[in-house]
Amino acid sequence: TQLLEQSPQFLSIQEGENLTVYCNSSSVFSSLQWYRQEPGEGPVLLVTVVTGGEVKKLKRLTFQFGDARKDSSLHITAAQPGDTGLYLCAGRYRDDKIIFGKGTRLHILP
Amino acid sequence: DSGVTQTPKHLITATGQRVTLRCSPRSGDLSVYWYQQSLDQGLQFLIQYYNGEERAKGNILERFSAQQFPDLHSELNLSSLELGDSALYFCASSDYRGYTFGSGTRLTVV
């Protein structure tokens, strides 16, 4: 069974703190995507990483793809209440099949 | 607005009933993907259609079926509904970067 594990499942921190969430698998991906989902809405694509070791930045969000393309991390600097949401990672295999992790539910306290 | 339109937004129905969820993909997109999201299982791929033809099948129950019409809109039919079918149902378009999701249909089976 192909699995994508996300950790932690839940994270509640104060505004202004930094945090990192993780996405891990034993499988190699051709690319990996991160999404953010807010209540009552569909997931919204934040970034796609393709190359092992790749780092992409989106304002205060830094995404890294592991060298072996099996894992990824999302680091948020100086978290704000607007960052609250469910963060999902999704791995794409060479046959174009995509699997999603169950997500990290992030809550930023003002 | 993601460009992917889903109706209805909410649906409440009784066990044993049948419902139809509707999706219009982004203009020009030939593919439609259907996903089910529940708290315990996360986002689960159900089925993909491409230009009217079934392209890939995931964890879709036999009680569920889908089709894509010549105008590219798609319908997901859920029959003999059970309490456990209560979930969010999303459709999505896809390109090389990732998915664009609609805002979903929240199905509650009572």
PDB file of C-alpha atoms in Angstrom, chain A residues 32-93:
ATOM      1  CA  LEU A  32       5.105  16.568  -4.786  1.00  0.00           C
ATOM      2  CA  GLN A  33       2.448  19.193  -4.195  1.00  0.00           C
ATOM      3  CA  TRP A  34       1.332  21.132  -1.143  1.00  0.00           C
ATOM      4  CA  TYR A  35      -2.222  22.371  -0.743  1.00  0.00           C
ATOM      5  CA  ARG A  36      -4.011  24.466   1.866  1.00  0.00           C
ATOM      6  CA  GLN A  37      -7.672  23.881   2.560  1.00  0.00           C
ATOM      7  CA  GLU A  38      -9.960  26.173   4.522  1.00  0.00           C
ATOM      8  CA  PRO A  39     -13.294  25.092   6.005  1.00  0.00           C
ATOM      9  CA  GLY A  40     -16.036  24.779   3.411  1.00  0.00           C
ATOM     10  CA  GLU A  41     -13.638  25.067   0.486  1.00  0.00           C
ATOM     11  CA  GLY A  42     -11.617  22.799  -1.742  1.00  0.00           C
ATOM     12  CA  PRO A  43      -7.832  22.440  -1.381  1.00  0.00           C
ATOM     13  CA  VAL A  44      -5.844  25.193  -3.089  1.00  0.00           C
ATOM     14  CA  LEU A  45      -2.490  24.395  -4.651  1.00  0.00           C
ATOM     15  CA  LEU A  46       0.404  26.249  -2.986  1.00  0.00           C
ATOM     16  CA  VAL A  47       3.432  24.775  -4.713  1.00  0.00           C
ATOM     17  CA  THR A  48       4.782  21.872  -6.732  1.00  0.00           C
ATOM     18  CA  VAL A  49       8.336  20.615  -6.200  1.00  0.00           C
ATOM     19  CA  VAL A  50       9.966  18.385  -8.761  1.00  0.00           C
ATOM     20  CA  THR A  51      13.722  18.118  -8.253  1.00  0.00           C
ATOM     21  CA  GLY A  52      15.345  16.343  -5.297  1.00  0.00           C
ATOM     22  CA  GLY A  53      16.657  18.939  -2.849  1.00  0.00           C
ATOM     23  CA  GLU A  54      14.550  21.677  -4.403  1.00  0.00           C
ATOM     24  CA  VAL A  55      13.560  24.594  -2.180  1.00  0.00           C
ATOM     25  CA  LYS A  56      10.718  26.935  -3.068  1.00  0.00           C
ATOM     26  CA  LYS A  57       9.591  30.003  -1.172  1.00  0.00           C
ATOM     27  CA  LEU A  58       6.157  31.569  -1.129  1.00  0.00           C
ATOM     28  CA  LYS A  59       6.360  34.674   1.093  1.00  0.00           C
ATOM     29  CA  ARG A  60       6.753  33.258   4.635  1.00  0.00           C
ATOM     30  CA  LEU A  61       6.341  29.643   3.488  1.00  0.00           C
ATOM     31  CA  THR A  62       9.387  27.541   2.543  1.00  0.00           C
ATOM     32  CA  PHE A  63       8.908  24.179   0.877  1.00  0.00           C
ATOM     33  CA  GLN A  64      11.673  21.612   0.528  1.00  0.00           C
ATOM     34  CA  PHE A  65      11.717  18.368  -1.430  1.00  0.00           C
ATOM     35  CA  GLY A  66      13.991  15.679   0.008  1.00  0.00           C
ATOM     36  CA  ASP A  67      17.105  14.702  -1.914  1.00  0.00           C
ATOM     37  CA  ALA A  68      15.698  11.222  -2.528  1.00  0.00           C
ATOM     38  CA  ARG A  69      12.278  12.658  -3.522  1.00  0.00           C
ATOM     39  CA  LYS A  70      10.544  10.611  -0.802  1.00  0.00           C
ATOM     40  CA  ASP A  71       9.757  13.375   1.648  1.00  0.00           C
ATOM     41  CA  SER A  72       9.040  17.065   1.943  1.00  0.00           C
ATOM     42  CA  SER A  73       8.715  19.761   4.556  1.00  0.00           C
ATOM     43  CA  LEU A  74       6.833  23.015   4.849  1.00  0.00           C
ATOM     44  CA  HIS A  75       8.268  25.686   7.119  1.00  0.00           C
ATOM     45  CA  ILE A  76       6.255  28.756   8.074  1.00  0.00           C
ATOM     46  CA  THR A  77       8.042  31.757   9.516  1.00  0.00           C
ATOM     47  CA  ALA A  78       6.258  34.160  11.867  1.00  0.00           C
ATOM     48  CA  ALA A  79       2.905  32.390  11.577  1.00  0.00           C
ATOM     49  CA  GLN A  80      -0.205  34.527  11.257  1.00  0.00           C
ATOM     50  CA  PRO A  81      -3.884  33.704  11.922  1.00  0.00           C
ATOM     51  CA  GLY A  82      -4.452  33.703   8.157  1.00  0.00           C
ATOM     52  CA  ASP A  83      -2.185  30.650   7.914  1.00  0.00           C
ATOM     53  CA  THR A  84      -4.791  28.590   9.783  1.00  0.00           C
ATOM     54  CA  GLY A  85      -6.039  25.665   7.730  1.00  0.00           C
ATOM     55  CA  LEU A  86      -5.495  22.071   6.687  1.00  0.00           C
ATOM     56  CA  TYR A  87      -2.186  21.542   4.881  1.00  0.00           C
ATOM     57  CA  LEU A  88      -2.157  18.579   2.526  1.00  0.00           C
ATOM     58  CA  CYS A  89       0.735  17.084   0.641  1.00  0.00           C
ATOM     59  CA  ALA A  90       0.210  14.989  -2.457  1.00  0.00           C
ATOM     60  CA  GLY A  91       2.779  12.824  -4.202  1.00  0.00           C
ATOM     61  CA  ARG A  92       2.688  12.065  -7.903  1.00  0.00           C
ATOM     62  CA  TYR A  93       4.183   8.783  -9.065  1.00  0.00           C
TER      63      TYR A  93
END
